[in-house]
Short mmCIF file of C-alpha atoms in Angstrom, two decimals:
data_model
loop_
_atom_site.label_atom_id
_atom_site.label_comp_id
_atom_site.label_asym_id
_atom_site.label_seq_id
_atom_site.Cartn_x
_atom_site.Cartn_y
_atom_site.Cartn_z
CA UNK T 1 -8.55 5.70 32.51
CA UNK T 2 -12.36 5.21 32.21
CA UNK T 3 -14.50 7.97 30.77
CA UNK T 4 -17.67 8.43 28.72
CA UNK T 5 -17.88 6.23 25.62
CA UNK T 6 -19.66 8.67 23.37
CA UNK T 7 -17.92 10.55 20.25
CA UNK T 8 -19.39 13.04 18.06
CA UNK T 9 -20.13 12.94 14.36
CA UNK T 10 -17.06 15.10 13.55
CA UNK T 11 -14.82 12.78 15.53
CA UNK T 12 -16.15 9.84 13.69
CA UNK T 13 -15.37 11.75 10.31
CA UNK T 14 -12.06 12.35 11.36
CA UNK T 15 -11.20 9.09 13.20
CA UNK T 16 -13.23 6.18 12.03
CA UNK T 17 -13.37 7.18 8.29
CA UNK T 18 -9.98 9.14 8.28
CA UNK T 19 -6.64 8.92 9.87
CA UNK T 20 -7.22 11.13 12.79
CA UNK T 21 -7.64 14.74 13.51
CA UNK T 22 -4.89 17.37 13.29
CA UNK T 23 -4.41 20.43 15.36
CA UNK T 24 -4.24 22.87 12.48
CA UNK T 25 -7.67 21.73 10.98
CA UNK T 26 -11.15 22.86 12.08
CA UNK T 27 -13.57 20.00 12.74
CA UNK T 28 -15.95 19.46 9.68
CA UNK T 29 -19.20 21.42 9.99
CA UNK T 30 -20.94 18.57 7.97
CA UNK T 31 -19.17 15.28 8.94
CA UNK T 32 -20.91 13.01 6.49
CA UNK T 33 -20.54 15.47 3.69
CA UNK T 34 -16.76 15.89 4.47
CA UNK T 35 -16.17 12.09 3.98
CA UNK T 36 -18.43 11.75 0.99
CA UNK T 37 -16.61 14.81 -0.80
CA UNK T 38 -13.33 12.91 -0.51
CA UNK T 39 -14.59 10.24 -3.05
CA UNK T 40 -14.92 13.11 -5.70
CA UNK T 41 -11.53 14.64 -5.21
CA UNK T 42 -8.84 11.93 -5.10
CA UNK T 43 -5.78 13.93 -5.82
CA UNK T 44 -2.77 13.33 -7.87
CA UNK T 45 0.05 11.03 -6.82
CA UNK T 46 1.28 12.12 -3.30
CA UNK T 47 4.45 13.82 -3.34
CA UNK T 48 6.03 11.29 -0.97
CA UNK T 49 6.12 8.76 -3.85
CA UNK T 50 8.02 11.12 -6.20
CA UNK T 51 11.20 9.34 -5.51
CA UNK T 52 9.86 5.71 -5.55
CA UNK T 53 10.54 3.33 -8.47
CA UNK T 54 8.28 1.07 -10.52
CA UNK T 55 8.22 -2.57 -10.23
CA UNK T 56 10.06 -3.18 -13.59
CA UNK T 57 12.84 -0.66 -12.41
CA UNK T 58 13.14 -2.55 -9.01
CA UNK T 59 12.97 -5.96 -10.42
CA UNK T 60 15.39 -5.34 -13.16
CA UNK T 61 17.98 -4.10 -10.70
CA UNK T 62 17.43 -7.06 -8.39
CA UNK T 63 17.60 -9.58 -11.21
CA UNK T 64 20.94 -7.97 -12.46
CA UNK T 65 22.40 -8.04 -9.14
CA UNK T 66 21.39 -11.83 -8.66
CA UNK T 67 22.86 -12.62 -12.13
CA UNK T 68 26.22 -11.08 -11.09
CA UNK T 69 26.31 -13.39 -8.07
CA UNK T 70 26.30 -16.49 -10.53
CA UNK T 71 29.77 -15.69 -11.79
CA UNK T 72 31.38 -14.79 -8.36
CA UNK T 73 33.58 -16.95 -6.22
CA UNK T 74 32.18 -18.16 -2.89
CA UNK T 75 33.60 -15.58 -0.78
CA UNK T 76 32.70 -12.80 -2.70
CA UNK T 77 29.30 -14.42 -3.30
CA UNK T 78 28.48 -14.49 0.53
CA UNK T 79 29.34 -10.71 0.65
CA UNK T 80 27.32 -9.77 -2.31
CA UNK T 81 24.43 -11.70 -1.07
CA UNK T 82 24.69 -9.89 2.18
CA UNK T 83 24.99 -6.58 0.60
CA UNK T 84 21.86 -7.43 -1.70
CA UNK T 85 19.83 -8.24 1.36
CA UNK T 86 20.67 -4.98 3.10
CA UNK T 87 19.90 -3.01 -0.05
CA UNK T 88 16.49 -4.74 -0.38
CA UNK T 89 15.81 -3.87 3.47
CA UNK T 90 16.71 -0.23 2.86
CA UNK T 91 14.45 -0.20 -0.21
CA UNK T 92 11.66 -1.63 2.06
CA UNK T 93 12.30 0.94 4.85
CA UNK T 94 12.06 3.85 2.22
CA UNK T 95 8.75 2.45 0.89
CA UNK T 96 7.45 2.28 4.35
CA UNK T 97 8.56 5.71 5.10
CA UNK T 98 7.01 7.13 1.76
CA UNK T 99 3.50 5.49 2.86
CA UNK T 100 3.66 7.13 6.28
CA UNK T 101 4.57 10.51 4.65
CA UNK T 102 1.71 10.22 2.41
CA UNK T 103 -0.62 9.50 5.20
CA UNK T 104 0.63 12.58 7.12
CA UNK T 105 0.13 14.88 4.26
CA UNK T 106 -2.96 14.02 2.76
CA UNK T 107 -6.25 16.04 2.36
CA UNK T 108 -8.17 12.88 1.55
CA UNK T 109 -7.65 10.63 4.53
CA UNK T 110 -10.58 8.56 3.75
CA UNK T 111 -9.10 7.52 0.44
CA UNK T 112 -5.85 6.61 2.08
CA UNK T 113 -7.69 4.38 4.72
CA UNK T 114 -9.32 2.65 1.66
CA UNK T 115 -5.89 1.88 0.29
CA UNK T 116 -4.87 0.22 3.43
CA UNK T 117 -8.19 -1.60 3.69
CA UNK T 118 -7.63 -3.06 0.10
CA UNK T 119 -3.93 -3.59 0.42
CA UNK T 120 -4.72 -5.74 3.65
CA UNK T 121 -7.55 -7.56 1.76
CA UNK T 122 -5.11 -8.41 -1.16
CA UNK T 123 -2.25 -9.05 1.18
CA UNK T 124 1.34 -9.99 0.25
CA UNK T 125 3.77 -10.81 2.81
CA UNK T 126 7.51 -9.34 2.37
CA UNK T 127 8.93 -12.60 3.79
CA UNK T 128 10.69 -13.43 0.44
CA UNK T 129 13.19 -11.08 -0.88
CA UNK T 130 11.52 -10.38 -4.15
CA UNK T 131 8.22 -9.52 -2.37
CA UNK T 132 10.19 -7.34 -0.06
CA UNK T 133 11.55 -5.30 -2.66
CA UNK T 134 8.09 -5.00 -4.61
CA UNK T 135 5.71 -4.72 -1.83
CA UNK T 136 5.43 -1.00 -1.92
CA UNK T 137 5.27 -0.84 -5.72
CA UNK T 138 2.52 -3.29 -5.48
CA UNK T 139 0.45 -1.18 -3.39
CA UNK T 140 1.10 1.95 -5.54
CA UNK T 141 0.47 0.00 -8.86
CA UNK T 142 -2.35 -2.50 -8.22
CA UNK T 143 -4.21 -1.15 -5.25
CA UNK T 144 -3.96 2.86 -5.28
CA UNK T 145 -5.03 3.59 -8.81
CA UNK T 146 -8.19 1.20 -8.50
CA UNK T 147 -9.69 2.44 -5.26
CA UNK T 148 -12.14 4.55 -6.99
CA UNK T 149 -13.06 1.92 -9.71
CA UNK T 150 -14.49 -1.41 -10.16
CA UNK T 151 -13.54 -4.19 -8.13
CA UNK T 152 -13.02 -6.35 -11.09
CA UNK T 153 -10.40 -3.89 -12.37
CA UNK T 154 -8.45 -4.00 -9.08
CA UNK T 155 -8.67 -7.79 -9.01
CA UNK T 156 -7.15 -8.18 -12.34
CA UNK T 157 -4.52 -5.70 -11.44
CA UNK T 158 -3.72 -7.49 -8.18
CA UNK T 159 -3.47 -11.07 -9.73
CA UNK T 160 -1.30 -9.85 -12.49
CA UNK T 161 1.28 -8.18 -10.41
CA UNK T 162 4.55 -9.76 -9.87
CA UNK T 163 4.50 -9.19 -6.15
CA UNK T 164 1.26 -11.49 -5.94
CA UNK T 165 2.87 -14.04 -8.36
CA UNK T 166 6.03 -14.37 -6.34
CA UNK T 167 4.30 -14.36 -3.10
CA UNK T 168 1.73 -17.17 -4.08
CA UNK T 169 4.28 -19.12 -6.11
CA UNK T 170 2.52 -18.74 -9.41
CA UNK T 171 5.72 -18.20 -11.51
CA UNK T 172 6.91 -21.70 -11.39
CA UNK T 173 3.49 -23.44 -12.00
CA UNK T 174 3.32 -25.59 -15.15
CA UNK T 175 0.49 -27.38 -16.61
CA UNK T 176 1.07 -31.29 -16.50
CA UNK T 177 0.21 -31.56 -20.32
CA UNK T 178 1.56 -28.37 -21.58
CA UNK T 179 4.31 -27.79 -24.18
CA UNK T 180 6.89 -27.22 -21.45
CA UNK T 181 6.01 -30.43 -19.69
CA UNK T 182 6.10 -32.40 -22.91
CA UNK T 183 9.48 -31.16 -23.68
CA UNK T 184 10.69 -31.88 -20.16
CA UNK T 185 9.42 -35.47 -20.19
CA UNK T 186 11.10 -35.92 -23.69
CA UNK T 187 14.30 -34.72 -22.20
CA UNK T 188 14.07 -36.95 -19.13
CA UNK T 189 14.42 -33.81 -16.96
CA UNK T 190 14.98 -34.28 -13.13
CA UNK T 191 13.25 -30.98 -12.45
CA UNK T 192 9.89 -31.53 -10.81
CA UNK T 193 7.01 -30.06 -12.71
CA UNK T 194 3.51 -29.45 -11.96
CA UNK T 195 0.99 -26.94 -10.92
CA UNK T 196 0.77 -24.87 -7.69
CA UNK T 197 -2.44 -24.00 -6.30
CA UNK T 198 -1.56 -21.19 -3.92
CA UNK T 199 -2.70 -18.37 -6.00
CA UNK T 200 -6.10 -20.06 -7.16
CA UNK T 201 -6.81 -20.97 -3.63
CA UNK T 202 -6.29 -17.58 -2.05
CA UNK T 203 -8.34 -16.03 -4.78
CA UNK T 204 -11.13 -17.89 -4.20
CA UNK T 205 -10.97 -18.15 -0.35
CA UNK T 206 -9.67 -14.65 0.54
CA UNK T 207 -9.79 -12.34 -2.45
CA UNK T 208 -13.29 -13.03 -3.84
CA UNK T 209 -15.72 -15.72 -2.61
CA UNK T 210 -14.68 -16.29 0.97
CA UNK T 211 -14.37 -19.41 2.91
CA UNK T 212 -17.04 -21.85 3.01
CA UNK T 213 -19.06 -20.32 0.16
CA UNK T 214 -19.61 -23.28 -2.00
CA UNK T 215 -16.33 -24.01 -4.14
CA UNK T 216 -14.60 -27.36 -3.66
CA UNK T 217 -11.29 -28.76 -4.35
CA UNK T 218 -11.89 -29.60 -7.74
CA UNK T 219 -12.72 -25.94 -8.37
CA UNK T 220 -9.34 -24.86 -6.87
CA UNK T 221 -7.46 -27.41 -8.99
CA UNK T 222 -9.05 -26.50 -12.46
CA UNK T 223 -8.53 -22.67 -11.68
CA UNK T 224 -5.02 -23.45 -10.81
CA UNK T 225 -4.75 -24.97 -14.30
CA UNK T 226 -6.36 -22.07 -15.88
CA UNK T 227 -3.69 -19.88 -14.16
CA UNK T 228 -0.79 -21.75 -15.61
CA UNK T 229 1.35 -19.68 -17.84
CA UNK T 230 1.03 -16.36 -15.70
CA UNK T 231 4.44 -15.43 -15.05
CA UNK T 232 6.88 -12.47 -15.01
CA UNK T 233 9.64 -11.32 -17.34
CA UNK T 234 13.14 -12.29 -16.83
CA UNK T 235 16.59 -10.34 -17.45
CA UNK T 236 18.10 -10.69 -20.87
CA UNK T 237 14.89 -11.94 -22.42
CA UNK T 238 14.83 -11.27 -26.23
CA UNK T 239 11.02 -10.70 -26.31
CA UNK T 240 10.01 -7.03 -25.94
CA UNK T 241 8.45 -5.89 -22.91
CA UNK T 242 9.62 -9.03 -21.08
CA UNK T 243 11.57 -7.35 -18.29
CA UNK T 244 11.45 -8.47 -14.75
CA UNK T 245 8.91 -6.82 -12.85
CA UNK T 246 6.42 -7.10 -15.99
CA UNK T 247 3.37 -9.61 -16.06
CA UNK T 248 4.16 -12.13 -19.02
CA UNK T 249 1.80 -14.86 -20.16
CA UNK T 250 3.92 -17.85 -21.31
CA UNK T 251 1.82 -20.12 -23.55
CA UNK T 252 4.32 -22.97 -23.39
CA UNK T 253 3.33 -23.40 -19.64
CA UNK T 254 -0.43 -23.22 -20.01
CA UNK T 255 -2.49 -26.54 -19.54
CA UNK T 256 -4.48 -27.01 -22.79
CA UNK T 257 -8.15 -27.73 -22.72
CA UNK T 258 -11.31 -26.39 -21.05
CA UNK T 259 -11.83 -25.94 -17.34
CA UNK T 260 -14.95 -26.45 -15.40
CA UNK T 261 -15.03 -24.31 -12.39
CA UNK T 262 -18.05 -23.56 -10.14
CA UNK T 263 -20.54 -25.45 -12.66
CA UNK T 264 -19.40 -23.36 -15.72
CA UNK T 265 -17.15 -24.33 -18.57
CA UNK T 266 -14.27 -21.95 -19.70
CA UNK T 267 -12.88 -22.79 -23.14
CA UNK T 268 -11.13 -19.36 -23.77
CA UNK T 269 -7.48 -19.79 -25.03
CA UNK T 270 -4.40 -18.70 -22.97
CA UNK T 271 -4.51 -15.90 -20.61
CA UNK T 272 -8.06 -15.04 -21.48
CA UNK T 273 -9.24 -18.35 -19.73
CA UNK T 274 -8.07 -17.35 -16.15
CA UNK T 275 -9.39 -13.76 -16.79
CA UNK T 276 -12.69 -14.94 -17.64
CA UNK T 277 -12.87 -16.97 -14.34
CA UNK T 278 -11.69 -13.64 -12.47
CA UNK T 279 -14.41 -11.66 -14.09
CA UNK T 280 -16.98 -14.02 -13.00
CA UNK T 281 -15.59 -14.35 -9.48
CA UNK T 282 -15.68 -10.62 -9.16
CA UNK T 283 -19.32 -10.31 -9.68
CA UNK T 284 -20.48 -13.60 -7.86
CA UNK T 285 -22.99 -13.02 -4.95
CA UNK T 286 -20.58 -14.77 -2.68
CA UNK T 287 -17.94 -12.32 -3.51
CA UNK T 288 -20.48 -9.43 -2.84
CA UNK T 289 -21.28 -10.73 0.61
CA UNK T 290 -17.48 -11.40 1.40
CA UNK T 291 -16.54 -7.80 0.67
CA UNK T 292 -19.64 -6.35 2.32
CA UNK T 293 -18.59 -8.09 5.52
CA UNK T 294 -15.22 -7.07 5.49
CA UNK T 295 -16.03 -3.41 4.85
CA UNK T 296 -18.73 -3.40 7.61
CA UNK T 297 -16.01 -4.99 10.07
CA UNK T 298 -13.46 -2.40 9.14
CA UNK T 299 -15.79 0.68 9.50
CA UNK T 300 -18.80 -0.52 11.61
CA UNK T 301 -18.06 -3.01 14.07
CA UNK T 302 -15.99 -6.34 14.69
CA UNK T 303 -18.99 -8.25 14.53
CA UNK T 304 -21.42 -6.25 12.02
CA UNK T 305 -25.09 -6.94 11.99
CA UNK T 306 -26.31 -8.85 9.07
CA UNK T 307 -28.60 -5.99 7.65
CA UNK T 308 -25.41 -3.90 7.65
CA UNK T 309 -23.58 -6.41 5.38
CA UNK T 310 -26.69 -7.01 3.23
CA UNK T 311 -26.88 -3.11 2.50
CA UNK T 312 -23.43 -3.15 1.42
CA UNK T 313 -23.33 -6.51 -0.56
CA UNK T 314 -26.58 -5.54 -2.32
CA UNK T 315 -25.00 -2.35 -3.62
CA UNK T 316 -21.95 -4.16 -4.60
CA UNK T 317 -24.20 -6.57 -6.58
CA UNK T 318 -26.53 -3.88 -8.09
CA UNK T 319 -23.59 -1.75 -9.45
CA UNK T 320 -21.43 -4.69 -10.80
CA UNK T 321 -18.72 -4.03 -8.05
CA UNK T 322 -18.61 -0.12 -8.33
CA UNK T 323 -16.59 0.76 -5.39
CA UNK T 324 -17.63 4.37 -4.82
CA UNK T 325 -21.23 3.30 -4.83
CA UNK T 326 -20.32 0.83 -2.20
CA UNK T 327 -18.56 3.54 -0.15
CA UNK T 328 -21.47 5.89 -0.54
CA UNK T 329 -23.82 3.20 0.88
CA UNK T 330 -21.26 2.62 3.75
CA UNK T 331 -21.15 6.39 4.46
CA UNK T 332 -24.99 6.37 4.45
CA UNK T 333 -25.29 3.62 7.12
CA UNK T 334 -26.85 5.07 10.47
CA UNK T 335 -24.75 2.27 12.17
CA UNK T 336 -21.48 3.76 10.71
CA UNK T 337 -22.09 6.61 12.86
CA UNK T 338 -22.97 5.27 16.06
CA UNK T 339 -21.73 7.42 19.03
CA UNK T 340 -19.84 4.45 20.58
CA UNK T 341 -16.34 4.12 19.76
CA UNK T 342 -16.63 0.98 17.55
CA UNK T 343 -13.17 -0.01 16.40
CA UNK T 344 -9.92 -0.40 18.31
CA UNK T 345 -7.01 1.10 16.24
CA UNK T 346 -4.39 -1.17 14.82
CA UNK T 347 -0.65 -0.14 15.26
CA UNK T 348 -0.56 1.57 11.79
CA UNK T 349 -3.67 3.46 12.57
CA UNK T 350 -2.61 4.60 15.99
CA UNK T 351 0.75 5.58 14.76
CA UNK T 352 -0.19 7.62 11.95
CA UNK T 353 -2.99 9.26 14.09
CA UNK T 354 -0.56 9.93 16.78
CA UNK T 355 1.71 11.76 14.48
CA UNK T 356 -1.08 13.49 12.76
CA UNK T 357 -2.37 14.52 16.32
CA UNK T 358 0.88 16.24 17.15
CA UNK T 359 1.04 18.05 14.00
CA UNK T 360 3.77 16.38 12.37
CA UNK T 361 4.17 16.14 8.52
CA UNK T 362 7.76 14.78 8.58
CA UNK T 363 9.40 11.91 10.08
CA UNK T 364 12.35 13.64 11.62
CA UNK T 365 13.34 11.34 14.39
CA UNK T 366 10.80 8.67 13.71
CA UNK T 367 11.93 5.37 11.97
CA UNK T 368 8.58 3.91 11.06
CA UNK T 369 9.46 0.38 9.76
CA UNK T 370 11.13 -0.60 13.11
CA UNK T 371 8.44 1.23 15.22
CA UNK T 372 5.72 -0.83 13.60
CA UNK T 373 7.76 -3.85 14.13
CA UNK T 374 7.91 -3.18 17.63
CA UNK T 375 4.23 -2.50 17.94
CA UNK T 376 3.45 -6.06 16.28
CA UNK T 377 2.13 -4.93 12.83
CA UNK T 378 5.23 -4.70 10.40
CA UNK T 379 3.99 -2.99 7.31
CA UNK T 380 3.34 -5.56 4.42
CA UNK T 381 4.45 -8.41 6.67
CA UNK T 382 1.29 -10.05 7.90
CA UNK T 383 2.85 -13.56 7.58
CA UNK T 384 -0.34 -14.87 5.71
CA UNK T 385 -2.21 -14.18 2.64
CA UNK T 386 -5.27 -13.65 4.84
CA UNK T 387 -3.71 -10.18 6.00
CA UNK T 388 -3.79 -8.61 9.44
CA UNK T 389 -6.98 -9.16 11.52
CA UNK T 390 -9.39 -6.40 11.80
CA UNK T 391 -10.86 -6.88 15.31
CA UNK T 392 -9.75 -5.61 18.77
CA UNK T 393 -8.83 -9.11 20.14
CA UNK T 394 -5.80 -9.13 17.77
CA UNK T 395 -4.44 -5.60 19.09
CA UNK T 396 -5.73 -4.86 22.65
CA UNK T 397 -3.74 -7.34 24.62
CA UNK T 398 -1.90 -5.93 27.75
CA UNK T 399 1.39 -6.30 26.25
CA UNK T 400 0.70 -4.70 23.04
CA UNK T 401 -0.74 -1.70 25.12
CA UNK T 402 2.44 -1.58 27.13
CA UNK T 403 4.38 -1.09 23.89
CA UNK T 404 2.04 1.67 22.89
CA UNK T 405 2.90 3.50 25.93
CA UNK T 406 6.53 3.09 25.37
CA UNK T 407 6.22 4.43 21.90
CA UNK T 408 3.97 7.24 22.89
CA UNK T 409 6.68 8.63 25.22
CA UNK T 410 8.97 8.53 22.20
CA UNK T 411 6.49 10.30 20.00
CA UNK T 412 5.77 13.00 22.67
CA UNK T 413 9.45 13.47 22.92
CA UNK T 414 9.66 14.59 19.34
CA UNK T 415 6.78 17.16 19.51
CA UNK T 416 7.42 21.02 19.61
CA UNK T 417 8.20 22.12 23.12
CA UNK T 418 5.28 24.49 23.10
CA UNK T 419 2.70 21.91 22.63
CA UNK T 420 -0.07 22.36 25.30
CA UNK T 421 -1.57 18.74 25.69
CA UNK T 422 -4.59 20.07 27.42
CA UNK T 423 -5.36 22.39 24.54
CA UNK T 424 -4.37 19.92 21.92
CA UNK T 425 -6.73 17.24 23.55
CA UNK T 426 -9.79 19.36 23.27
CA UNK T 427 -8.89 20.14 19.68
CA UNK T 428 -8.47 16.70 18.52
CA UNK T 429 -11.64 15.49 20.11
CA UNK T 430 -14.23 18.23 20.09
CA UNK T 431 -16.93 17.66 22.58
CA UNK T 432 -15.81 13.95 22.56
CA UNK T 433 -12.98 14.17 25.33
CA UNK T 434 -14.14 12.35 28.68
CA UNK T 435 -13.70 13.97 32.03
CA UNK T 436 -11.53 11.41 33.45
CA UNK T 437 -9.03 11.76 30.51
CA UNK T 438 -9.18 15.51 30.55
CA UNK T 439 -8.41 15.32 34.22
CA UNK T 440 -5.51 12.91 33.76
CA UNK T 441 -3.86 15.18 31.25
CA UNK T 442 -4.50 18.36 33.43
CA UNK T 443 -2.61 16.83 36.29
CA UNK T 444 0.35 15.58 34.34
CA UNK T 445 3.75 16.91 35.69
CA UNK T 446 4.88 18.05 32.52
CA UNK T 447 3.77 18.89 28.93
CA UNK T 448 5.42 15.83 27.38
CA UNK T 449 3.85 13.46 30.00
CA UNK T 450 0.61 15.03 29.39
CA UNK T 451 1.02 14.42 25.63
CA UNK T 452 1.87 10.82 26.19
CA UNK T 453 -1.16 10.44 28.30
CA UNK T 454 -3.31 11.83 25.38
CA UNK T 455 -1.76 9.43 23.03
CA UNK T 456 -2.57 6.29 25.13
CA UNK T 457 -6.00 7.53 26.48
CA UNK T 458 -9.18 5.35 25.66
CA UNK T 459 -10.21 8.16 23.21
CA UNK T 460 -7.10 7.86 21.24
CA UNK T 461 -7.03 3.98 21.21
CA UNK T 462 -10.37 3.79 19.18
CA UNK T 463 -11.91 5.12 16.19
#
């Protein structure tokens, strides 16, 4: 199906800045204002999260289960480990479902889209049991509360969170001249001690400055040394507030002395040393450019023009990383409202917009986690600290489109029997539905087939 490639401002507000139109909502009379207003009215915690648990609650249970395994015999141990793995996977699926339900029910879809953007920017990958268990809590605790704040605050929350510390192997990193290392050397331990540079490198390359932005290997190593001591609580620890799932600074693991990073010396003691580095990274000009580029890529074009990036990065720098100011600058960009469908939907975007499009506010008959696995974008499992790609080339391959056709047929099968796909198509894309797409839907041999055709149409694939 090939049709006209223009979309209205109302469709852009609903799709490019939101999560897709719903049949029970009228298109916004003032599209730009409808997006801007959402910045002012981020609501309370979505009801879908009422039954979710905090990181300390999840981690305490997980640690207690692991501790039980230590005292069991080999046969019982294998069964217990299997049961624990299944329990963690069930928790993961429930977290994915809660995330999807929040998306279906929200009245601030721009805010939800920003949560997903930042969650992917600060990606953790649930390929380790502890990260699998904490991935949903990480997004709720370290991303969602800070979307309308300053970048610096989100950065600190992310890097302190146990999910990130576990994912990038920070918990076992020990300064070579720390008290712990000296005790180990005196005891002639066989345990291999040393620093792990993963977190330091990814903070610089992915979370803040961006690749090829002027830092070198020495900066990474020095930052890794500054981060030593950043850890989490353990079950049974006598120290108050050292429960699993809680950030803990362990002075005995921290490398003593000053650190020289990006030409600046940091002599702060303990935890404050790495925090000072993070604060400087958060406001660095390279960070402003990196964040501006990624926001422009997500909302404007796969390859955004430099003036667009500069507008966002300048606002970021001028406001000290005030994110609502950056969002307002983004919404004010003429390039963000181009009538060309600029962005190809990722599997998550497409699935949520499809469910919203047929009017769903529940997930009866839809298993979101395996469905996203089938579509090639498992939630919180990008497999890399870089997160999922944000360009059409990663999602528009022929085999990926075939999978969308299969899923579209399954989603269409769950829709109410009285849905008229012809009427629905015109509601979802007011004045933006191409004649060829309208004709294909009109000629469908059944309402269900017509609905599936709508969900895989060119209009529905892009935002």
